[in-house]
JSON list of C-alpha atoms in Angstrom, two decimals:
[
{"chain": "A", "resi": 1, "resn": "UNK", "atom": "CA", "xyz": [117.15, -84.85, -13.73]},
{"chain": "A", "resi": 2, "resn": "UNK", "atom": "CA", "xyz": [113.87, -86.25, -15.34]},
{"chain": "A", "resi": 3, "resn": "UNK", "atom": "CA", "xyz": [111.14, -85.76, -12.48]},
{"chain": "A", "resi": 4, "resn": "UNK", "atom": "CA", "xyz": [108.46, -87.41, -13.78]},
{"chain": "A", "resi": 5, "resn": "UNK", "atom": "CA", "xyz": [109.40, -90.98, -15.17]},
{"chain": "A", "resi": 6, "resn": "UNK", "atom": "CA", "xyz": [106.84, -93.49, -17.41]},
{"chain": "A", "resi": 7, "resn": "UNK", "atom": "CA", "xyz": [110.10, -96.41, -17.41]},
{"chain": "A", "resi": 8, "resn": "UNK", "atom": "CA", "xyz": [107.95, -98.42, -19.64]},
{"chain": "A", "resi": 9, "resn": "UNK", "atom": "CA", "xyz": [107.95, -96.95, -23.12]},
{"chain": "A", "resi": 10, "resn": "UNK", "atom": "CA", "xyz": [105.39, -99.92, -24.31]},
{"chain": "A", "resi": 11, "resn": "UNK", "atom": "CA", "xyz": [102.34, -102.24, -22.98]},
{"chain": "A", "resi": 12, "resn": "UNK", "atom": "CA", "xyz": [100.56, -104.87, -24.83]},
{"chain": "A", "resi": 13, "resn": "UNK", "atom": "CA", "xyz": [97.33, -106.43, -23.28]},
{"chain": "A", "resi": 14, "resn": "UNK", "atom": "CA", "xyz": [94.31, -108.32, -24.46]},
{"chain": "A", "resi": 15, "resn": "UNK", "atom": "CA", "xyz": [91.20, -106.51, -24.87]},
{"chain": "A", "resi": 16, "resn": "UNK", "atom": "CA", "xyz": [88.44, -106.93, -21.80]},
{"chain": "A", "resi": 17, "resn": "UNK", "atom": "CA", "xyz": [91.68, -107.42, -19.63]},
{"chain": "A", "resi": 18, "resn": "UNK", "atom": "CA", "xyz": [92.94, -104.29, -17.55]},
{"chain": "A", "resi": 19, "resn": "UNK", "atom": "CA", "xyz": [95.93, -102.54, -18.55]},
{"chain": "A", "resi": 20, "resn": "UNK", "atom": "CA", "xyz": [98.01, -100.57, -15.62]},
{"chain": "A", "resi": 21, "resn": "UNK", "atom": "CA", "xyz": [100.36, -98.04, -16.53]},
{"chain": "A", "resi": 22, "resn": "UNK", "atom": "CA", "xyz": [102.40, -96.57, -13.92]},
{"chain": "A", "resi": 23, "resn": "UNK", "atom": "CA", "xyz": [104.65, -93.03, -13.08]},
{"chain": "A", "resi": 24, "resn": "UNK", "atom": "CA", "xyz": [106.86, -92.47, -10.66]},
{"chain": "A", "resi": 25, "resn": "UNK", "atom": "CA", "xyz": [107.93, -88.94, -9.68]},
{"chain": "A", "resi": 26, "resn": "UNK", "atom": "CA", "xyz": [110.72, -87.08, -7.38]},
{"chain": "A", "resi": 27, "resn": "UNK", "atom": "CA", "xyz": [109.59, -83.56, -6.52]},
{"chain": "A", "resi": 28, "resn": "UNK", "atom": "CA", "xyz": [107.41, -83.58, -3.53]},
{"chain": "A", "resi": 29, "resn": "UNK", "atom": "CA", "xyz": [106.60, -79.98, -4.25]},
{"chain": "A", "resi": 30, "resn": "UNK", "atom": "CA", "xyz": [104.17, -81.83, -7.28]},
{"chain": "A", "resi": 31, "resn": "UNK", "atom": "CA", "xyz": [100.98, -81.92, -5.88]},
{"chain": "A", "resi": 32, "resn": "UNK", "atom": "CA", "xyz": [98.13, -82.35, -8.88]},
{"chain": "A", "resi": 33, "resn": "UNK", "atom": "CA", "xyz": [98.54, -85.33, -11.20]},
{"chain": "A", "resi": 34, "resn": "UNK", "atom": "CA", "xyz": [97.61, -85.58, -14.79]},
{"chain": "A", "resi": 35, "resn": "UNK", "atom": "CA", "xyz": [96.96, -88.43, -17.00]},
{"chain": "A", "resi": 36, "resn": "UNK", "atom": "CA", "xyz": [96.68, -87.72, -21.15]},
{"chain": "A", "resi": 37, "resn": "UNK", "atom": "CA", "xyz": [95.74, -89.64, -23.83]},
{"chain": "A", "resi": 38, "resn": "UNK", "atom": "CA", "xyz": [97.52, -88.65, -27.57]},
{"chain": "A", "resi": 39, "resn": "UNK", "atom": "CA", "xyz": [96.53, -90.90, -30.90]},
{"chain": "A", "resi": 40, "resn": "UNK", "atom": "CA", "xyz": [98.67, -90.55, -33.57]},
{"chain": "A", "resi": 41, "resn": "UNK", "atom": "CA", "xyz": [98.37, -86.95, -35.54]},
{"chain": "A", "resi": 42, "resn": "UNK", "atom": "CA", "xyz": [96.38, -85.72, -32.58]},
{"chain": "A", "resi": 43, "resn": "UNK", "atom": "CA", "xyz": [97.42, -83.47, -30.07]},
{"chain": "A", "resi": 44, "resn": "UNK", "atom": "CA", "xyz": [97.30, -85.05, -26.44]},
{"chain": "A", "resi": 45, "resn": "UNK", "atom": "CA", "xyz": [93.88, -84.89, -24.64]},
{"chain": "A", "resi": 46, "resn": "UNK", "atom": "CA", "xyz": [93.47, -84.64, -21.26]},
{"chain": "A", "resi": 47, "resn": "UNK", "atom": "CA", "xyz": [91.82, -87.95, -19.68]},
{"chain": "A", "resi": 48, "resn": "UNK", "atom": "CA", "xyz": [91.54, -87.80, -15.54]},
{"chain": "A", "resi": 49, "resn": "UNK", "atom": "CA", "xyz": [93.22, -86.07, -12.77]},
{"chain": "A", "resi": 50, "resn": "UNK", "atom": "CA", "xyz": [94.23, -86.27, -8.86]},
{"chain": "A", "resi": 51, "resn": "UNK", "atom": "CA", "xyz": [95.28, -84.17, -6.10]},
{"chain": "A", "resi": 52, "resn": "UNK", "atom": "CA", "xyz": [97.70, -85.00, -3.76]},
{"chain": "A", "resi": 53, "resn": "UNK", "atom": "CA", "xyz": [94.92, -84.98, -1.04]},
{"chain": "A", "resi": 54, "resn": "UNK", "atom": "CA", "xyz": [93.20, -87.65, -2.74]},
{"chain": "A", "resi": 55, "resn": "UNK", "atom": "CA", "xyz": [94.44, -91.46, -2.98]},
{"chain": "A", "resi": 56, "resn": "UNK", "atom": "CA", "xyz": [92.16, -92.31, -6.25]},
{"chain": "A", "resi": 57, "resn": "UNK", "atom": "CA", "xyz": [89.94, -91.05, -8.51]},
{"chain": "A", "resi": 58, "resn": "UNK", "atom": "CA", "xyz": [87.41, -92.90, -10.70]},
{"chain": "A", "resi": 59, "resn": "UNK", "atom": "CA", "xyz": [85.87, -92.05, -14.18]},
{"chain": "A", "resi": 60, "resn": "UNK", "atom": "CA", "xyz": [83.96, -94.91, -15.91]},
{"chain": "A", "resi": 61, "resn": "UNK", "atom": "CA", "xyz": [86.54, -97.31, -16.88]},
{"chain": "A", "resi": 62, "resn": "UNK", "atom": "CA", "xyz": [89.63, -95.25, -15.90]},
{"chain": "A", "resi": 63, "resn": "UNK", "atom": "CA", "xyz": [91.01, -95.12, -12.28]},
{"chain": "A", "resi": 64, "resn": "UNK", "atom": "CA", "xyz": [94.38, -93.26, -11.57]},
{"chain": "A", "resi": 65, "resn": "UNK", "atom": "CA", "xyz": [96.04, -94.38, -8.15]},
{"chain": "A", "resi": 66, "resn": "UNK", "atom": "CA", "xyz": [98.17, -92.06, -5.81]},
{"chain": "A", "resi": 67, "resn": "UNK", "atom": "CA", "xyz": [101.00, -93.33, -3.46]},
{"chain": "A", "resi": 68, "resn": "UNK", "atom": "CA", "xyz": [102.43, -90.69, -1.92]},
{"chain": "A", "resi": 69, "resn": "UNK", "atom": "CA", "xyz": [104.62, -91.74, 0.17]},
{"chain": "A", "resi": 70, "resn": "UNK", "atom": "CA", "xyz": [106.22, -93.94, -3.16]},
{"chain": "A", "resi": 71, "resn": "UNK", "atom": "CA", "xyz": [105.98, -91.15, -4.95]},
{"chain": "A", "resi": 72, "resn": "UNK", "atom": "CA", "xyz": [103.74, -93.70, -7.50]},
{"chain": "A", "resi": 73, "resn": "UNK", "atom": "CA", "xyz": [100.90, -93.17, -9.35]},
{"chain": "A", "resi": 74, "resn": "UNK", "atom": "CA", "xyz": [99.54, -95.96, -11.93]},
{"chain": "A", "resi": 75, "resn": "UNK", "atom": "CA", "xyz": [96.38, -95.47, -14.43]},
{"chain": "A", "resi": 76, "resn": "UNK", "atom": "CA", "xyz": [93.77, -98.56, -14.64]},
{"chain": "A", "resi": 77, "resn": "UNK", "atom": "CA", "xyz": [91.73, -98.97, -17.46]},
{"chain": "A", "resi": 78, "resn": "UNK", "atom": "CA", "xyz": [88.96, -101.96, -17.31]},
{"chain": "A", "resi": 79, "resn": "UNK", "atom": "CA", "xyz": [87.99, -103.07, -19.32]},
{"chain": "A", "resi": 80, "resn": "UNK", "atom": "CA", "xyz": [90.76, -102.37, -22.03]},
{"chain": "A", "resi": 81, "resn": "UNK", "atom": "CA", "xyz": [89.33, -102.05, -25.57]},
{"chain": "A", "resi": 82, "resn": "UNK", "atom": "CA", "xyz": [91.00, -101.28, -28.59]},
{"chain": "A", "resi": 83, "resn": "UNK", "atom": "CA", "xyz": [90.18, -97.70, -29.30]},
{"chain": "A", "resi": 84, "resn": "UNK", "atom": "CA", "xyz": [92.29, -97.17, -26.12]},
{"chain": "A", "resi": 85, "resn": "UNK", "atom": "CA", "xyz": [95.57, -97.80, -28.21]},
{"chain": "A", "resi": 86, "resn": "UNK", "atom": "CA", "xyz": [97.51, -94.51, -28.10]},
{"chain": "A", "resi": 87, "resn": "UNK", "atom": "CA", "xyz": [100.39, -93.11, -26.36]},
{"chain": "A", "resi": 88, "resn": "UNK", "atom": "CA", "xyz": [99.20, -92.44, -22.54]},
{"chain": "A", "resi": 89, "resn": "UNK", "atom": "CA", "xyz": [101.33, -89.31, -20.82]},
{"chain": "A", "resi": 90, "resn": "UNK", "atom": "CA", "xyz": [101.51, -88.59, -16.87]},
{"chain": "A", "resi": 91, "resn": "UNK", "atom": "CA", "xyz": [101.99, -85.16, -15.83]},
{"chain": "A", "resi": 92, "resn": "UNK", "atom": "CA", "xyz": [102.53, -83.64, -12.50]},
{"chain": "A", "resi": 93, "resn": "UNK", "atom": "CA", "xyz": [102.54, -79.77, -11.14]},
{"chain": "A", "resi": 94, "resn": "UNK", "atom": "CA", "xyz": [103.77, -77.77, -8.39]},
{"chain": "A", "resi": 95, "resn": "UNK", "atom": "CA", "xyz": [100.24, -75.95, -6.22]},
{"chain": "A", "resi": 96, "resn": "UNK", "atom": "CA", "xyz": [99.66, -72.96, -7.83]},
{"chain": "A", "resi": 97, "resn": "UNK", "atom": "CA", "xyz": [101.76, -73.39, -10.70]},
{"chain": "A", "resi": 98, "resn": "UNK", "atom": "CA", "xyz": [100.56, -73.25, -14.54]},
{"chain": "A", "resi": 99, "resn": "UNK", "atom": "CA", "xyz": [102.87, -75.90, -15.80]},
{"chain": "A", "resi": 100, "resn": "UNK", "atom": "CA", "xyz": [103.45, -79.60, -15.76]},
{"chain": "A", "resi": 101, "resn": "UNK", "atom": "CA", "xyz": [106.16, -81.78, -15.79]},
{"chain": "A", "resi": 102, "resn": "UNK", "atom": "CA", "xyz": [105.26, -84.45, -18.71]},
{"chain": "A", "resi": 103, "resn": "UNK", "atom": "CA", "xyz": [107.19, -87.84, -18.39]},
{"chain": "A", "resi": 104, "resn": "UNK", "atom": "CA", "xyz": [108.00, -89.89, -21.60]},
{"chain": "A", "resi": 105, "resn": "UNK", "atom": "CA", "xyz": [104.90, -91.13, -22.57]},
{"chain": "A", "resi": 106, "resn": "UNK", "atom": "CA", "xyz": [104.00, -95.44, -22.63]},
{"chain": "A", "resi": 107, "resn": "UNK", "atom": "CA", "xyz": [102.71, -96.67, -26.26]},
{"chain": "A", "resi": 108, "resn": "UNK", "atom": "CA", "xyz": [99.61, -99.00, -25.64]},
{"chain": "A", "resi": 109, "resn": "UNK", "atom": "CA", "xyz": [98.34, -101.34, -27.53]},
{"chain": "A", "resi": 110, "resn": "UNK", "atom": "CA", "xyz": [95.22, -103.54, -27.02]},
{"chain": "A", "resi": 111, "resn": "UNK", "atom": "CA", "xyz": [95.01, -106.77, -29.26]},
{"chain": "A", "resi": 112, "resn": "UNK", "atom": "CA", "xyz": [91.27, -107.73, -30.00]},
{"chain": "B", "resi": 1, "resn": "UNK", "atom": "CA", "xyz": [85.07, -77.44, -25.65]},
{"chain": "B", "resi": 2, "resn": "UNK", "atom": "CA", "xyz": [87.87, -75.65, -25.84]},
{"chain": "B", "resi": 3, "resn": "UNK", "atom": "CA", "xyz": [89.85, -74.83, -29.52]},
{"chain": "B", "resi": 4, "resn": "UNK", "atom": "CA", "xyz": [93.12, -74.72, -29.99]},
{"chain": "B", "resi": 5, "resn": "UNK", "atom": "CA", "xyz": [94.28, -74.14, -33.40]},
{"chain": "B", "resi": 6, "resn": "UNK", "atom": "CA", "xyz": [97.72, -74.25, -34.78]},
{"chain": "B", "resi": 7, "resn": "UNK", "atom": "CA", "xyz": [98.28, -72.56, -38.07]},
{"chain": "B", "resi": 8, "resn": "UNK", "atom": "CA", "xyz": [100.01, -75.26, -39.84]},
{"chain": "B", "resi": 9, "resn": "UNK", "atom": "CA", "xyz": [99.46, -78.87, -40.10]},
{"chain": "B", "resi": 10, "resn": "UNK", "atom": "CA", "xyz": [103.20, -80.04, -41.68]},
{"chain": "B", "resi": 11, "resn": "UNK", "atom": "CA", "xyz": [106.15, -77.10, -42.57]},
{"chain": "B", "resi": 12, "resn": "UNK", "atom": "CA", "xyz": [108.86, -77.53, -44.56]},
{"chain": "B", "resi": 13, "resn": "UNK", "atom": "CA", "xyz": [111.81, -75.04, -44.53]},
{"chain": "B", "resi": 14, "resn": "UNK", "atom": "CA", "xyz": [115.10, -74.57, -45.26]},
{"chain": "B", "resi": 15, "resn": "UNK", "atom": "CA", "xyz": [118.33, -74.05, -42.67]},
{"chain": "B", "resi": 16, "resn": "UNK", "atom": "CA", "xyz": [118.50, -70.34, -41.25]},
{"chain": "B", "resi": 17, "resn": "UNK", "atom": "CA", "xyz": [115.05, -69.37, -42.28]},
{"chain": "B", "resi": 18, "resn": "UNK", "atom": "CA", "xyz": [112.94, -67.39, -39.31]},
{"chain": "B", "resi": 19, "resn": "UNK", "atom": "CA", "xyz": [110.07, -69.45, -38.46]},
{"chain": "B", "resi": 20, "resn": "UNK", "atom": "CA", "xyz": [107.19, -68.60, -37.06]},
{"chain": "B", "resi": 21, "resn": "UNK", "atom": "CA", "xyz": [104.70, -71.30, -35.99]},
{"chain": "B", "resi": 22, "resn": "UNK", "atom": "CA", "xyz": [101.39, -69.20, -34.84]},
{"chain": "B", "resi": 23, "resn": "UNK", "atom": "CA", "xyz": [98.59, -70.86, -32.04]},
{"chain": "B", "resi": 24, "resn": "UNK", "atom": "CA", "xyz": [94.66, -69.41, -31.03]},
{"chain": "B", "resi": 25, "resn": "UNK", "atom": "CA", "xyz": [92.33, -70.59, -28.45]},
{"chain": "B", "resi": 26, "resn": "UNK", "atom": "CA", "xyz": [89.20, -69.64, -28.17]},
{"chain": "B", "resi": 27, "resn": "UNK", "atom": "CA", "xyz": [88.81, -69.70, -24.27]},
{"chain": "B", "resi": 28, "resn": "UNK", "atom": "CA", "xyz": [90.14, -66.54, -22.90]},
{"chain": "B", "resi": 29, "resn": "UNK", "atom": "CA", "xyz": [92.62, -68.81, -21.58]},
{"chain": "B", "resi": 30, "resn": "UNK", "atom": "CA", "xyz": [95.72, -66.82, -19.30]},
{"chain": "B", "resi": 31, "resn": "UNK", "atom": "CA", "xyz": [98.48, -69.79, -19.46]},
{"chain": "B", "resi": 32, "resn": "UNK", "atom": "CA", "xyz": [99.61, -70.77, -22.95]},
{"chain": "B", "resi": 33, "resn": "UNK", "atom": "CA", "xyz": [102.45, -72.97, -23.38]},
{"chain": "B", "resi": 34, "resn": "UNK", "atom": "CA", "xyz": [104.63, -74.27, -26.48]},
{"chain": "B", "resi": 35, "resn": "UNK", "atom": "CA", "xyz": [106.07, -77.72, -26.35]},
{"chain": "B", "resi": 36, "resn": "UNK", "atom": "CA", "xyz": [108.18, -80.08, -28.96]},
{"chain": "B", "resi": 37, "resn": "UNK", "atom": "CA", "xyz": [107.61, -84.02, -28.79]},
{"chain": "B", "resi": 38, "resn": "UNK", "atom": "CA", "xyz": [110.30, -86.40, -30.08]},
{"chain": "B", "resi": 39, "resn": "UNK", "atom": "CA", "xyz": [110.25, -90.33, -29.83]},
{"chain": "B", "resi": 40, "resn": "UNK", "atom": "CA", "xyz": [111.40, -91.22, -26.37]},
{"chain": "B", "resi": 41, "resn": "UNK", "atom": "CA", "xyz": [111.70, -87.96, -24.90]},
{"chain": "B", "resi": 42, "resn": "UNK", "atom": "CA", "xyz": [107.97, -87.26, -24.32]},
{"chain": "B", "resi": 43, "resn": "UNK", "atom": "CA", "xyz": [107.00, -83.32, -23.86]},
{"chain": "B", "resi": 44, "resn": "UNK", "atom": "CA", "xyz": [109.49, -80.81, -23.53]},
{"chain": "B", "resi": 45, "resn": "UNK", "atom": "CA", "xyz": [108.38, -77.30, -22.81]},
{"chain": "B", "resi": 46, "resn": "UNK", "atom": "CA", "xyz": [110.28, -74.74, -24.86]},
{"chain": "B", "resi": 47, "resn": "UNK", "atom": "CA", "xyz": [108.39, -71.73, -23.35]},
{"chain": "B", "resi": 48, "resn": "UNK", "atom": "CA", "xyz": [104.72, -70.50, -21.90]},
{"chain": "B", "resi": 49, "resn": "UNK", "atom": "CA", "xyz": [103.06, -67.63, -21.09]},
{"chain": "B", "resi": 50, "resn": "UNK", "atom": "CA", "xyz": [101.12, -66.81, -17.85]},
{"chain": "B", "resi": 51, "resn": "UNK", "atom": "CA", "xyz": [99.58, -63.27, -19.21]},
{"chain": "B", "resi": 52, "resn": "UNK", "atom": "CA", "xyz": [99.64, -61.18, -22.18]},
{"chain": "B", "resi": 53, "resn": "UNK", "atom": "CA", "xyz": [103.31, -59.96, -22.71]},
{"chain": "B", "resi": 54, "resn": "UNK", "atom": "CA", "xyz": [104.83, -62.13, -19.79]},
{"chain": "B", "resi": 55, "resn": "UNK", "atom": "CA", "xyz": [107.06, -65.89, -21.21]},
{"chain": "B", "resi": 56, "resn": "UNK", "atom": "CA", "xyz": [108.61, -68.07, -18.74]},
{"chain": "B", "resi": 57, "resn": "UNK", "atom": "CA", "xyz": [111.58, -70.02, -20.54]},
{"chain": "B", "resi": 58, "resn": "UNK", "atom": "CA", "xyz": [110.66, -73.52, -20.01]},
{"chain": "B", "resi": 59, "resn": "UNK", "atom": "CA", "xyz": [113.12, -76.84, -20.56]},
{"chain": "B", "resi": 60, "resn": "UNK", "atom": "CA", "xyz": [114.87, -76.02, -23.79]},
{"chain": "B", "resi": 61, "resn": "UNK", "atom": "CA", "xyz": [114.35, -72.76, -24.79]},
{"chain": "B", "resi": 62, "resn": "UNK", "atom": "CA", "xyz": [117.61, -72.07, -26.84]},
{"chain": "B", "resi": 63, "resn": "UNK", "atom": "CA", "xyz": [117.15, -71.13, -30.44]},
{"chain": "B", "resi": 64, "resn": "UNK", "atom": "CA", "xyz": [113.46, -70.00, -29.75]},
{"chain": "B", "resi": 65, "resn": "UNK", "atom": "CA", "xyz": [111.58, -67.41, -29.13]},
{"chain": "B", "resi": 66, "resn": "UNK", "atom": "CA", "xyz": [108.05, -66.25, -28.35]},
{"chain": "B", "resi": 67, "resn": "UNK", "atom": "CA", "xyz": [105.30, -63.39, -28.80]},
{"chain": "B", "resi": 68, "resn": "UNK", "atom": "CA", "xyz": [102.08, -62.87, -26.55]},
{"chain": "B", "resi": 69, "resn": "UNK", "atom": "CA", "xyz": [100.48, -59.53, -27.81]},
{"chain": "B", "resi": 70, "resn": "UNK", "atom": "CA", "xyz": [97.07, -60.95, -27.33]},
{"chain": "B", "resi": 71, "resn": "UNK", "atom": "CA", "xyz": [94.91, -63.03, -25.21]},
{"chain": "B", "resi": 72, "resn": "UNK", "atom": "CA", "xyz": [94.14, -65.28, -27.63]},
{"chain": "B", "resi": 73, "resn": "UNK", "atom": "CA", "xyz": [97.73, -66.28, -29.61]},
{"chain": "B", "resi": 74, "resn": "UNK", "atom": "CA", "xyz": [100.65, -67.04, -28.98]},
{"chain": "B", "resi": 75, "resn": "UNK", "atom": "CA", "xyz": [103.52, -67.73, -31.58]},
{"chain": "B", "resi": 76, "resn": "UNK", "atom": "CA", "xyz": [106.79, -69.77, -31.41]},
{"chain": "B", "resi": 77, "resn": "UNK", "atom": "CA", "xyz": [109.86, -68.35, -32.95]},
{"chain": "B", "resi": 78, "resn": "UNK", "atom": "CA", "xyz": [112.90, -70.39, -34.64]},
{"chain": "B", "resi": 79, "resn": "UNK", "atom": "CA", "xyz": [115.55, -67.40, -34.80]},
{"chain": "B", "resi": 80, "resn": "UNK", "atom": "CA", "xyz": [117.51, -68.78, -37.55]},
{"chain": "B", "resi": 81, "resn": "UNK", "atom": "CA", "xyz": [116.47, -73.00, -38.23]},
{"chain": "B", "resi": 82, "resn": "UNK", "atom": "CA", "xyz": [118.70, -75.60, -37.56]},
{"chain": "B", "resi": 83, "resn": "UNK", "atom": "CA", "xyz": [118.31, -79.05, -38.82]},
{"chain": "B", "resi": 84, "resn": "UNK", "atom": "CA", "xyz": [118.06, -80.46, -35.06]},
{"chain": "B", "resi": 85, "resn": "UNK", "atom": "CA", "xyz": [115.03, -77.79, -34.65]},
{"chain": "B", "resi": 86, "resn": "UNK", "atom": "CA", "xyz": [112.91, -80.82, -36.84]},
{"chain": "B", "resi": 87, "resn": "UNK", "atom": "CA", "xyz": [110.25, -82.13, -34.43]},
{"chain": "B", "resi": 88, "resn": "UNK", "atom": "CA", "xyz": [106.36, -82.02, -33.50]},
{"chain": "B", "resi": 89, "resn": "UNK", "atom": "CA", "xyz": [105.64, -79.07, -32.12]},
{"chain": "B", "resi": 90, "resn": "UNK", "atom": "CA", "xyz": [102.25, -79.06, -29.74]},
{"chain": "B", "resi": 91, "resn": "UNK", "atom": "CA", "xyz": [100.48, -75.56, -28.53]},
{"chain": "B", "resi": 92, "resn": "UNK", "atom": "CA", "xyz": [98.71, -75.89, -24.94]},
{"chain": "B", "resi": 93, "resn": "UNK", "atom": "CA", "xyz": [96.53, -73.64, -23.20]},
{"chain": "B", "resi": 94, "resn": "UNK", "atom": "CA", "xyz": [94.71, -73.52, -20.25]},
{"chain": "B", "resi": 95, "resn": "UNK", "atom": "CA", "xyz": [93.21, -71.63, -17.55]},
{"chain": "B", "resi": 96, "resn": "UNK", "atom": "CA", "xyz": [95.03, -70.09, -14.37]},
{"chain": "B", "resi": 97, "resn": "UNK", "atom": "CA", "xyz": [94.16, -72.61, -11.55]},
{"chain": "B", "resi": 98, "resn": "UNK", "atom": "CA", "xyz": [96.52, -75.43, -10.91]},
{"chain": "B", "resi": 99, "resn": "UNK", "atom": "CA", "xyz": [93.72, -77.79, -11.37]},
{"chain": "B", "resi": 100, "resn": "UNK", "atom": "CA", "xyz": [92.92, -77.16, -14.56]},
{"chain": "B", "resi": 101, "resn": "UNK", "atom": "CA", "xyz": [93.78, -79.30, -17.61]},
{"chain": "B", "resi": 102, "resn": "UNK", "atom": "CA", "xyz": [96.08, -78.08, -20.50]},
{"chain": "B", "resi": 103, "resn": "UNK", "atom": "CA", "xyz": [93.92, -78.62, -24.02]},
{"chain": "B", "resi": 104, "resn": "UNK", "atom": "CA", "xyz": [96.56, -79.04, -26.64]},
{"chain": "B", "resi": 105, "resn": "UNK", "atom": "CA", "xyz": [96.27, -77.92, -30.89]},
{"chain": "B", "resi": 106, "resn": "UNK", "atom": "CA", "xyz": [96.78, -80.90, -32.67]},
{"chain": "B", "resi": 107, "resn": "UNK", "atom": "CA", "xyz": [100.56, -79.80, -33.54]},
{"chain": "B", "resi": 108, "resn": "UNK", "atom": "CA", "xyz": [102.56, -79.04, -36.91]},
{"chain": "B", "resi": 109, "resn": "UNK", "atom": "CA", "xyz": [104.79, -81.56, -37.60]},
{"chain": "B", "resi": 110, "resn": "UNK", "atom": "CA", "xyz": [107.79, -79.23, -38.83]},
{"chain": "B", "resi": 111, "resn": "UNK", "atom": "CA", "xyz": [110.98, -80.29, -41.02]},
{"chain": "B", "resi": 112, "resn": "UNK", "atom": "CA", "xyz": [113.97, -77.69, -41.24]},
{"chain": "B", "resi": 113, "resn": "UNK", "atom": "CA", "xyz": [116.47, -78.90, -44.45]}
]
């Protein structure tokens, strides 16, 4: 039973355009919300956050969205540019707990 | 910023050896957590530790082990290596509130023969 699902594995866009990358989860016990960036031969780095009280959060040109009640959360990233080509990884935790749930991971790739 | 080193960049060894992949942060971090990464199945926790001397099995912790005698390390264990043991293996730490981000080593890419 995979609780945190990334169901696409790959996203091209065009740089300046936005990309959207989105999670879906199934525990409703999950209530912080992770988003990682990993480039090849790097380990993962953590990019921007939100609690389940919380319906976005903004950093510069990243935004990560929270349905609850879909159980959905999607990153935005505008204006895309190609240093943001990596593999992107949504996690999700239990309050109070230590670990995360990681879901597969989505390859992007922005074309210049 | 926080460090995370793991000992080893790429290992090579042979079937049955005892491996021992070794990880250090530097930021007095409690939770420390080992995961391996293969294409299309993301980040699968093997183990973690909440406290010095104290593992949680995670996902898929059969055929490993771990050791938390310090703070500051924490080393992954391959009992006897199996060929299907071949995979990235990433070290996390991070601190004890649930808010807090893990900050990952950037992983030894591992080959059992």
């Amino acid at each position: 039973d995979q609780q945190v699902k990334q169901n696409s594995p790959s996203l091209s866009v065009q740089e300046g355009r936005i990309s959207i990358l989105n999670c879906d989860y199934t525990n409703s016990m999950f209530d912080y919300f992770l988003w990682y960036k990993k480039y090849p031969a790097e380990g993962p780095t953590f990019l921007i956050s939100i609690s389940s009280i919380k319906d976005k959060n903004e950093d510069g040109r990243f935004t990560v969205f929270l349905n609850k009640s879909a159980k959905h959360l999607s990153l935005h990233i505008v204006p895309s540019q190609p240093g943001d080509s990596a593999v992107y990884f949504c996690a999700a935790r239990p309050l109070n707990a230590g670990k995360s749930t990681f879901g597969d991971g989505t390859t992007l790739t922005v074309k210049p | 910023d926080v460090k995370v080193t793991q000992s080893s960049r790429y290992l090579v060894k042979r079937t049955g050896e005892k491996v021992f992949l070794e990880c250090v942060q530097d930021m007095d971090h409690e939770n420390m957590f080992w995961y391996r990464q293969d294409p299309g199945l993301g980040l699968r926790l093997i183990y973690f530790s909440y406290d010095v001397k104290m593992k949680e099995k995670g996902d898929i912790p059969e055929g490993y082990s771990v050791s938390r005698e310090k703070k500051e390390r924490f080393s992954l264990i391959l009992e006897s290596a199996s060929t299907n043991q071949t995979s990235m293996y990433l070290c996390a730490s991070s601190g004890q509130f649930s808010n807090q981000p893990q900050h990952f080593g950037d992983g030894t890419r591992l080959s059992i023969l």
